[in-house]
């Protein structure tokens, strides 16, 4: 389903874990989430990572005044790795160490407007593919006489898998861009309708005043003498 159709209440999502205002994702290779960040609020999430792995995070503000948010990415030691101030989107990739990485979206600078935020996590070198390759290698013995070795098949499968994963990631990001553009168009449509009604009201008032003024010019104001 499209990312903008999967909006979940933050209160319900926070029930998945004991610490309030945080959430954890399973160590999958690709995770995406869309949520509403209220005005004056800050929400943080964390992702467990392995040593010498790769964490790629992309976020976009889909809706809300200004289409901007503050973004922080912290290492397991609490060091600030990334800080984006009032940006509408961003892409960041870091080489990781063992521990929990925390990333936060901060909307405390806004006192009125809530923001709809979409983000996607792409994890590489998490160990699962390596284990699969080791399992495949157990069956390689005795295949030297084959024209195509199992290693070649495995390499082709991994290449196709990587390209498919990249295609899915790009399609997800395109859906997020489409959601943001649609929200902007709907907002502009509402503004056009509002100011059109204002202009129509002004025209009606001006027309009524003009008719009244014209009638007053042609009225016979002379009073008959008795």
PDB file of C-alpha atoms in Angstrom:
ATOM      1  CA  UNK A   1       0.000   0.000   0.000  1.00  0.00           C
ATOM      2  CA  UNK A   2       1.033   3.632  -0.502  1.00  0.00           C
ATOM      3  CA  UNK A   3       2.969   5.264   2.332  1.00  0.00           C
ATOM      4  CA  UNK A   4       0.390   8.025   2.793  1.00  0.00           C
ATOM      5  CA  UNK A   5      -2.353   5.443   3.419  1.00  0.00           C
ATOM      6  CA  UNK A   6      -0.509   3.894   6.349  1.00  0.00           C
ATOM      7  CA  UNK A   7      -0.660   6.713   8.845  1.00  0.00           C
ATOM      8  CA  UNK A   8      -0.641   5.318  12.368  1.00  0.00           C
ATOM      9  CA  UNK A   9      -1.266   7.087  15.684  1.00  0.00           C
ATOM     10  CA  UNK A  10       2.010   7.708  17.488  1.00  0.00           C
ATOM     11  CA  UNK A  11       0.470   6.709  20.791  1.00  0.00           C
ATOM     12  CA  UNK A  12      -0.392   3.245  19.455  1.00  0.00           C
ATOM     13  CA  UNK A  13       3.049   2.812  17.886  1.00  0.00           C
ATOM     14  CA  UNK A  14       4.786   3.735  21.149  1.00  0.00           C
ATOM     15  CA  UNK A  15       2.999   0.866  22.921  1.00  0.00           C
ATOM     16  CA  UNK A  16       5.184  -1.604  21.057  1.00  0.00           C
ATOM     17  CA  UNK A  17       8.108  -0.769  23.342  1.00  0.00           C
ATOM     18  CA  UNK A  18       8.415   0.229  26.997  1.00  0.00           C
ATOM     19  CA  UNK A  19      10.351   3.520  26.483  1.00  0.00           C
ATOM     20  CA  UNK A  20       7.887   6.310  25.601  1.00  0.00           C
ATOM     21  CA  UNK A  21       8.360   8.157  22.332  1.00  0.00           C
ATOM     22  CA  UNK A  22      10.661   5.533  20.822  1.00  0.00           C
ATOM     23  CA  UNK A  23      10.244   2.634  18.423  1.00  0.00           C
ATOM     24  CA  UNK A  24      12.385  -0.242  17.173  1.00  0.00           C
ATOM     25  CA  UNK A  25      12.419  -1.954  13.810  1.00  0.00           C
ATOM     26  CA  UNK A  26      13.208  -5.594  13.215  1.00  0.00           C
ATOM     27  CA  UNK A  27      16.633  -6.100  11.615  1.00  0.00           C
ATOM     28  CA  UNK A  28      15.223  -6.361   8.084  1.00  0.00           C
ATOM     29  CA  UNK A  29      16.995  -5.010   5.034  1.00  0.00           C
ATOM     30  CA  UNK A  30      14.297  -2.462   4.219  1.00  0.00           C
ATOM     31  CA  UNK A  31      11.784  -0.696   6.465  1.00  0.00           C
ATOM     32  CA  UNK A  32       9.609   2.333   5.816  1.00  0.00           C
ATOM     33  CA  UNK A  33       7.105   4.208   7.939  1.00  0.00           C
ATOM     34  CA  UNK A  34       4.798   7.223   7.689  1.00  0.00           C
ATOM     35  CA  UNK A  35       3.608   9.089  10.779  1.00  0.00           C
ATOM     36  CA  UNK A  36       2.125  12.390  11.918  1.00  0.00           C
ATOM     37  CA  UNK A  37       4.333  14.612  14.086  1.00  0.00           C
ATOM     38  CA  UNK A  38       2.219  17.089  16.127  1.00  0.00           C
ATOM     39  CA  UNK A  39       3.214  20.718  16.507  1.00  0.00           C
ATOM     40  CA  UNK A  40       5.722  21.346  19.293  1.00  0.00           C
ATOM     41  CA  UNK A  41       6.676  17.647  19.516  1.00  0.00           C
ATOM     42  CA  UNK A  42       9.803  15.591  18.982  1.00  0.00           C
ATOM     43  CA  UNK A  43       9.750  11.880  18.161  1.00  0.00           C
ATOM     44  CA  UNK A  44      12.741   9.516  18.247  1.00  0.00           C
ATOM     45  CA  UNK A  45      13.294   5.997  16.905  1.00  0.00           C
ATOM     46  CA  UNK A  46      16.238   3.610  17.200  1.00  0.00           C
ATOM     47  CA  UNK A  47      17.677   0.865  15.027  1.00  0.00           C
ATOM     48  CA  UNK A  48      20.047  -1.908  16.251  1.00  0.00           C
ATOM     49  CA  UNK A  49      23.048  -2.280  13.959  1.00  0.00           C
ATOM     50  CA  UNK A  50      26.002  -4.625  13.618  1.00  0.00           C
ATOM     51  CA  UNK A  51      29.650  -3.736  13.254  1.00  0.00           C
ATOM     52  CA  UNK A  52      30.847  -2.815   9.723  1.00  0.00           C
ATOM     53  CA  UNK A  53      27.294  -2.673   8.410  1.00  0.00           C
ATOM     54  CA  UNK A  54      25.688   0.197   6.512  1.00  0.00           C
ATOM     55  CA  UNK A  55      22.659   2.276   7.489  1.00  0.00           C
ATOM     56  CA  UNK A  56      20.944   4.402   4.837  1.00  0.00           C
ATOM     57  CA  UNK A  57      18.077   6.649   5.907  1.00  0.00           C
ATOM     58  CA  UNK A  58      15.932   8.835   3.680  1.00  0.00           C
ATOM     59  CA  UNK A  59      13.115  11.055   4.941  1.00  0.00           C
ATOM     60  CA  UNK A  60      10.587  13.423   3.408  1.00  0.00           C
ATOM     61  CA  UNK A  61       8.038  15.830   4.860  1.00  0.00           C
ATOM     62  CA  UNK A  62       4.844  15.031   2.965  1.00  0.00           C
ATOM     63  CA  UNK A  63       2.485  17.597   4.464  1.00  0.00           C
ATOM     64  CA  UNK A  64       2.419  20.545   6.865  1.00  0.00           C
ATOM     65  CA  UNK A  65       3.141  24.266   6.738  1.00  0.00           C
ATOM     66  CA  UNK A  66       6.639  24.935   5.421  1.00  0.00           C
ATOM     67  CA  UNK A  67       7.285  21.239   4.662  1.00  0.00           C
ATOM     68  CA  UNK A  68      10.264  21.318   7.037  1.00  0.00           C
ATOM     69  CA  UNK A  69      11.525  19.475  10.117  1.00  0.00           C
ATOM     70  CA  UNK A  70      14.719  19.168  12.170  1.00  0.00           C
ATOM     71  CA  UNK A  71      16.496  15.800  11.878  1.00  0.00           C
ATOM     72  CA  UNK A  72      19.110  14.276  14.210  1.00  0.00           C
ATOM     73  CA  UNK A  73      21.058  11.021  13.839  1.00  0.00           C
ATOM     74  CA  UNK A  74      23.009   9.822  16.886  1.00  0.00           C
ATOM     75  CA  UNK A  75      25.558   7.021  17.238  1.00  0.00           C
ATOM     76  CA  UNK A  76      25.369   4.377  20.002  1.00  0.00           C
ATOM     77  CA  UNK A  77      27.824   6.549  21.969  1.00  0.00           C
ATOM     78  CA  UNK A  78      25.490   9.543  21.774  1.00  0.00           C
ATOM     79  CA  UNK A  79      27.570  11.415  19.201  1.00  0.00           C
ATOM     80  CA  UNK A  80      25.713  13.542  16.639  1.00  0.00           C
ATOM     81  CA  UNK A  81      26.407  12.106  13.187  1.00  0.00           C
ATOM     82  CA  UNK A  82      23.870  14.132  11.192  1.00  0.00           C
ATOM     83  CA  UNK A  83      21.934  17.310  11.946  1.00  0.00           C
ATOM     84  CA  UNK A  84      19.532  18.804   9.390  1.00  0.00           C
ATOM     85  CA  UNK A  85      17.832  22.052  10.389  1.00  0.00           C
ATOM     86  CA  UNK A  86      14.368  22.720   8.962  1.00  0.00           C
ATOM     87  CA  UNK A  87      14.701  20.668   5.774  1.00  0.00           C
ATOM     88  CA  UNK A  88      11.970  19.020   3.737  1.00  0.00           C
ATOM     89  CA  UNK A  89      13.962  15.889   2.815  1.00  0.00           C
ATOM     90  CA  UNK A  90      17.340  14.259   3.222  1.00  0.00           C
ATOM     91  CA  UNK A  91      19.380  11.135   2.444  1.00  0.00           C
ATOM     92  CA  UNK A  92      22.146   9.943   4.777  1.00  0.00           C
ATOM     93  CA  UNK A  93      24.353   6.840   4.776  1.00  0.00           C
ATOM     94  CA  UNK A  94      26.690   5.868   7.632  1.00  0.00           C
ATOM     95  CA  UNK A  95      29.012   2.966   8.293  1.00  0.00           C
ATOM     96  CA  UNK A  96      27.924   1.511  11.609  1.00  0.00           C
ATOM     97  CA  UNK A  97      29.353  -0.074  14.719  1.00  0.00           C
ATOM     98  CA  UNK A  98      27.692  -2.431  17.183  1.00  0.00           C
ATOM     99  CA  UNK A  99      24.828  -0.776  19.029  1.00  0.00           C
ATOM    100  CA  UNK A 100      21.578   1.155  18.738  1.00  0.00           C
ATOM    101  CA  UNK A 101      21.442   4.170  16.430  1.00  0.00           C
ATOM    102  CA  UNK A 102      18.867   6.812  17.303  1.00  0.00           C
ATOM    103  CA  UNK A 103      17.264   9.230  14.850  1.00  0.00           C
ATOM    104  CA  UNK A 104      14.837  11.985  15.822  1.00  0.00           C
ATOM    105  CA  UNK A 105      12.405  14.263  14.023  1.00  0.00           C
ATOM    106  CA  UNK A 106      11.923  17.587  15.800  1.00  0.00           C
ATOM    107  CA  UNK A 107       8.905  19.845  15.206  1.00  0.00           C
ATOM    108  CA  UNK A 108       9.226  21.907  18.398  1.00  0.00           C
ATOM    109  CA  UNK A 109       9.851  25.083  16.394  1.00  0.00           C
ATOM    110  CA  UNK A 110       6.287  24.903  15.040  1.00  0.00           C
ATOM    111  CA  UNK A 111       3.503  25.982  17.396  1.00  0.00           C
ATOM    112  CA  UNK A 112       0.532  25.346  15.081  1.00  0.00           C
ATOM    113  CA  UNK A 113       1.272  23.067  12.133  1.00  0.00           C
ATOM    114  CA  UNK A 114       1.678  19.309  12.431  1.00  0.00           C
ATOM    115  CA  UNK A 115       3.855  17.458   9.905  1.00  0.00           C
ATOM    116  CA  UNK A 116       3.349  14.200   8.023  1.00  0.00           C
ATOM    117  CA  UNK A 117       6.746  12.501   7.701  1.00  0.00           C
ATOM    118  CA  UNK A 118       7.815   9.488   5.659  1.00  0.00           C
ATOM    119  CA  UNK A 119      11.151   7.760   6.181  1.00  0.00           C
ATOM    120  CA  UNK A 120      12.813   4.613   4.886  1.00  0.00           C
ATOM    121  CA  UNK A 121      15.679   2.555   6.305  1.00  0.00           C
ATOM    122  CA  UNK A 122      17.944   0.429   4.098  1.00  0.00           C
ATOM    123  CA  UNK A 123      20.344  -1.869   5.948  1.00  0.00           C
ATOM    124  CA  UNK A 124      23.317  -3.537   4.254  1.00  0.00           C
ATOM    125  CA  UNK A 125      25.815  -6.160   5.438  1.00  0.00           C
ATOM    126  CA  UNK A 126      23.629  -7.254   8.336  1.00  0.00           C
ATOM    127  CA  UNK A 127      24.926 -10.814   8.141  1.00  0.00           C
ATOM    128  CA  UNK A 128      21.929 -12.577   6.680  1.00  0.00           C
ATOM    129  CA  UNK A 129      23.188 -12.628   3.076  1.00  0.00           C
ATOM    130  CA  UNK A 130      26.605 -13.796   4.233  1.00  0.00           C
ATOM    131  CA  UNK A 131      25.067 -16.746   6.036  1.00  0.00           C
ATOM    132  CA  UNK A 132      23.046 -17.640   2.939  1.00  0.00           C
ATOM    133  CA  UNK A 133      26.212 -17.635   0.862  1.00  0.00           C
ATOM    134  CA  UNK A 134      27.933 -19.941   3.337  1.00  0.00           C
ATOM    135  CA  UNK A 135      24.990 -22.350   3.104  1.00  0.00           C
ATOM    136  CA  UNK A 136      25.208 -22.333  -0.679  1.00  0.00           C
ATOM    137  CA  UNK A 137      28.942 -23.051  -0.618  1.00  0.00           C
ATOM    138  CA  UNK A 138      28.290 -26.364   1.153  1.00  0.00           C
ATOM    139  CA  UNK A 139      26.820 -27.674  -2.121  1.00  0.00           C
ATOM    140  CA  UNK A 140      29.562 -26.406  -4.406  1.00  0.00           C
ATOM    141  CA  UNK A 141      31.889 -29.395  -3.962  1.00  0.00           C
ATOM    142  CA  UNK A 142      31.992 -31.554  -7.048  1.00  0.00           C
ATOM    143  CA  UNK A 143      30.591 -29.042  -9.480  1.00  0.00           C
ATOM    144  CA  UNK A 144      33.836 -28.154 -11.252  1.00  0.00           C
ATOM    145  CA  UNK A 145      32.745 -30.106 -14.335  1.00  0.00           C
ATOM    146  CA  UNK A 146      29.545 -28.127 -14.722  1.00  0.00           C
ATOM    147  CA  UNK A 147      29.468 -25.337 -17.294  1.00  0.00           C
ATOM    148  CA  UNK A 148      27.824 -23.033 -14.782  1.00  0.00           C
ATOM    149  CA  UNK A 149      28.900 -23.395 -11.197  1.00  0.00           C
ATOM    150  CA  UNK A 150      26.664 -22.761  -8.241  1.00  0.00           C
ATOM    151  CA  UNK A 151      28.805 -19.742  -7.412  1.00  0.00           C
ATOM    152  CA  UNK A 152      27.846 -18.210 -10.747  1.00  0.00           C
ATOM    153  CA  UNK A 153      24.181 -18.931 -10.121  1.00  0.00           C
ATOM    154  CA  UNK A 154      24.442 -17.430  -6.667  1.00  0.00           C
ATOM    155  CA  UNK A 155      26.146 -14.321  -8.019  1.00  0.00           C
ATOM    156  CA  UNK A 156      23.433 -13.868 -10.643  1.00  0.00           C
ATOM    157  CA  UNK A 157      20.677 -14.335  -8.046  1.00  0.00           C
ATOM    158  CA  UNK A 158      22.298 -11.835  -5.702  1.00  0.00           C
ATOM    159  CA  UNK A 159      22.637  -9.324  -8.559  1.00  0.00           C
ATOM    160  CA  UNK A 160      18.967  -9.700  -9.466  1.00  0.00           C
ATOM    161  CA  UNK A 161      17.974  -9.461  -5.805  1.00  0.00           C
ATOM    162  CA  UNK A 162      20.001  -6.279  -5.352  1.00  0.00           C
ATOM    163  CA  UNK A 163      18.478  -4.640  -8.419  1.00  0.00           C
ATOM    164  CA  UNK A 164      14.954  -5.633  -7.393  1.00  0.00           C
ATOM    165  CA  UNK A 165      15.512  -4.198  -3.915  1.00  0.00           C
ATOM    166  CA  UNK A 166      16.773  -0.952  -5.438  1.00  0.00           C
ATOM    167  CA  UNK A 167      13.744  -0.817  -7.756  1.00  0.00           C
ATOM    168  CA  UNK A 168      11.366  -1.285  -4.819  1.00  0.00           C
ATOM    169  CA  UNK A 169      13.184   1.466  -2.901  1.00  0.00           C
ATOM    170  CA  UNK A 170      12.942   3.887  -5.834  1.00  0.00           C
ATOM    171  CA  UNK A 171       9.235   3.127  -6.303  1.00  0.00           C
ATOM    172  CA  UNK A 172       8.588   3.764  -2.618  1.00  0.00           C
ATOM    173  CA  UNK A 173      10.375   7.122  -2.806  1.00  0.00           C
ATOM    174  CA  UNK A 174       8.431   8.064  -5.936  1.00  0.00           C
ATOM    175  CA  UNK A 175       5.173   7.317  -4.104  1.00  0.00           C
ATOM    176  CA  UNK A 176       6.319   9.558  -1.276  1.00  0.00           C
ATOM    177  CA  UNK A 177       7.112  12.376  -3.725  1.00  0.00           C
ATOM    178  CA  UNK A 178       3.694  11.878  -5.317  1.00  0.00           C
ATOM    179  CA  UNK A 179       2.013  12.131  -1.910  1.00  0.00           C
ATOM    180  CA  UNK A 180       3.818  15.391  -1.109  1.00  0.00           C
ATOM    181  CA  UNK A 181       2.975  16.890  -4.523  1.00  0.00           C
ATOM    182  CA  UNK A 182      -0.658  15.891  -4.119  1.00  0.00           C
ATOM    183  CA  UNK A 183      -0.839  17.527  -0.704  1.00  0.00           C
ATOM    184  CA  UNK A 184       0.636  20.738  -2.139  1.00  0.00           C
ATOM    185  CA  UNK A 185      -1.857  20.714  -5.015  1.00  0.00           C
ATOM    186  CA  UNK A 186      -4.805  20.149  -2.670  1.00  0.00           C
ATOM    187  CA  UNK A 187      -3.609  22.996  -0.452  1.00  0.00           C
ATOM    188  CA  UNK A 188      -3.313  25.309  -3.472  1.00  0.00           C
ATOM    189  CA  UNK A 189      -6.766  24.217  -4.638  1.00  0.00           C
ATOM    190  CA  UNK A 190      -8.258  25.167  -1.255  1.00  0.00           C
ATOM    191  CA  UNK A 191      -6.535  28.563  -1.374  1.00  0.00           C
ATOM    192  CA  UNK A 192      -7.825  29.248  -4.894  1.00  0.00           C
ATOM    193  CA  UNK A 193     -11.383  28.354  -3.855  1.00  0.00           C
ATOM    194  CA  UNK A 194     -11.196  30.535  -0.744  1.00  0.00           C
ATOM    195  CA  UNK A 195      -9.917  33.646  -2.508  1.00  0.00           C
ATOM    196  CA  UNK A 196     -12.339  33.081  -5.393  1.00  0.00           C
ATOM    197  CA  UNK A 197     -15.221  33.195  -2.917  1.00  0.00           C
ATOM    198  CA  UNK A 198     -13.751  36.344  -1.329  1.00  0.00           C
ATOM    199  CA  UNK A 199     -13.475  38.030  -4.735  1.00  0.00           C
ATOM    200  CA  UNK A 200     -17.032  36.990  -5.594  1.00  0.00           C
ATOM    201  CA  UNK A 201     -18.305  38.478  -2.330  1.00  0.00           C
ATOM    202  CA  UNK A 202     -16.463  41.744  -2.980  1.00  0.00           C
ATOM    203  CA  UNK A 203     -17.897  41.938  -6.495  1.00  0.00           C
ATOM    204  CA  UNK A 204     -21.448  41.421  -5.204  1.00  0.00           C
ATOM    205  CA  UNK A 205     -20.992  44.146  -2.561  1.00  0.00           C
ATOM    206  CA  UNK A 206     -19.481  46.577  -5.080  1.00  0.00           C
ATOM    207  CA  UNK A 207     -22.309  45.911  -7.552  1.00  0.00           C
ATOM    208  CA  UNK A 208     -24.943  46.557  -4.886  1.00  0.00           C
ATOM    209  CA  UNK A 209     -23.259  49.827  -3.881  1.00  0.00           C
ATOM    210  CA  UNK A 210     -23.050  50.964  -7.510  1.00  0.00           C
ATOM    211  CA  UNK A 211     -26.741  50.247  -8.113  1.00  0.00           C
ATOM    212  CA  UNK A 212     -27.665  52.144  -4.973  1.00  0.00           C
ATOM    213  CA  UNK A 213     -25.524  55.125  -5.945  1.00  0.00           C
ATOM    214  CA  UNK A 214     -26.999  55.263  -9.462  1.00  0.00           C
ATOM    215  CA  UNK A 215     -30.550  55.131  -8.143  1.00  0.00           C
ATOM    216  CA  UNK A 216     -29.814  57.913  -5.683  1.00  0.00           C
ATOM    217  CA  UNK A 217     -28.543  60.150  -8.517  1.00  0.00           C
ATOM    218  CA  UNK A 218     -31.803  59.912 -10.474  1.00  0.00           C
ATOM    219  CA  UNK A 219     -34.215  60.284  -7.561  1.00  0.00           C
ATOM    220  CA  UNK A 220     -36.260  63.523  -7.480  1.00  0.00           C
ATOM    221  CA  UNK A 221     -35.352  65.049  -4.193  1.00  0.00           C
ATOM    222  CA  UNK A 222     -37.437  68.227  -4.667  1.00  0.00           C
ATOM    223  CA  UNK A 223     -40.278  68.470  -2.229  1.00  0.00           C
ATOM    224  CA  UNK A 224     -43.661  69.837  -3.382  1.00  0.00           C
ATOM    225  CA  UNK A 225     -44.658  73.143  -1.801  1.00  0.00           C
ATOM    226  CA  UNK A 226     -48.011  73.442  -0.085  1.00  0.00           C
TER     227      UNK A 226
END
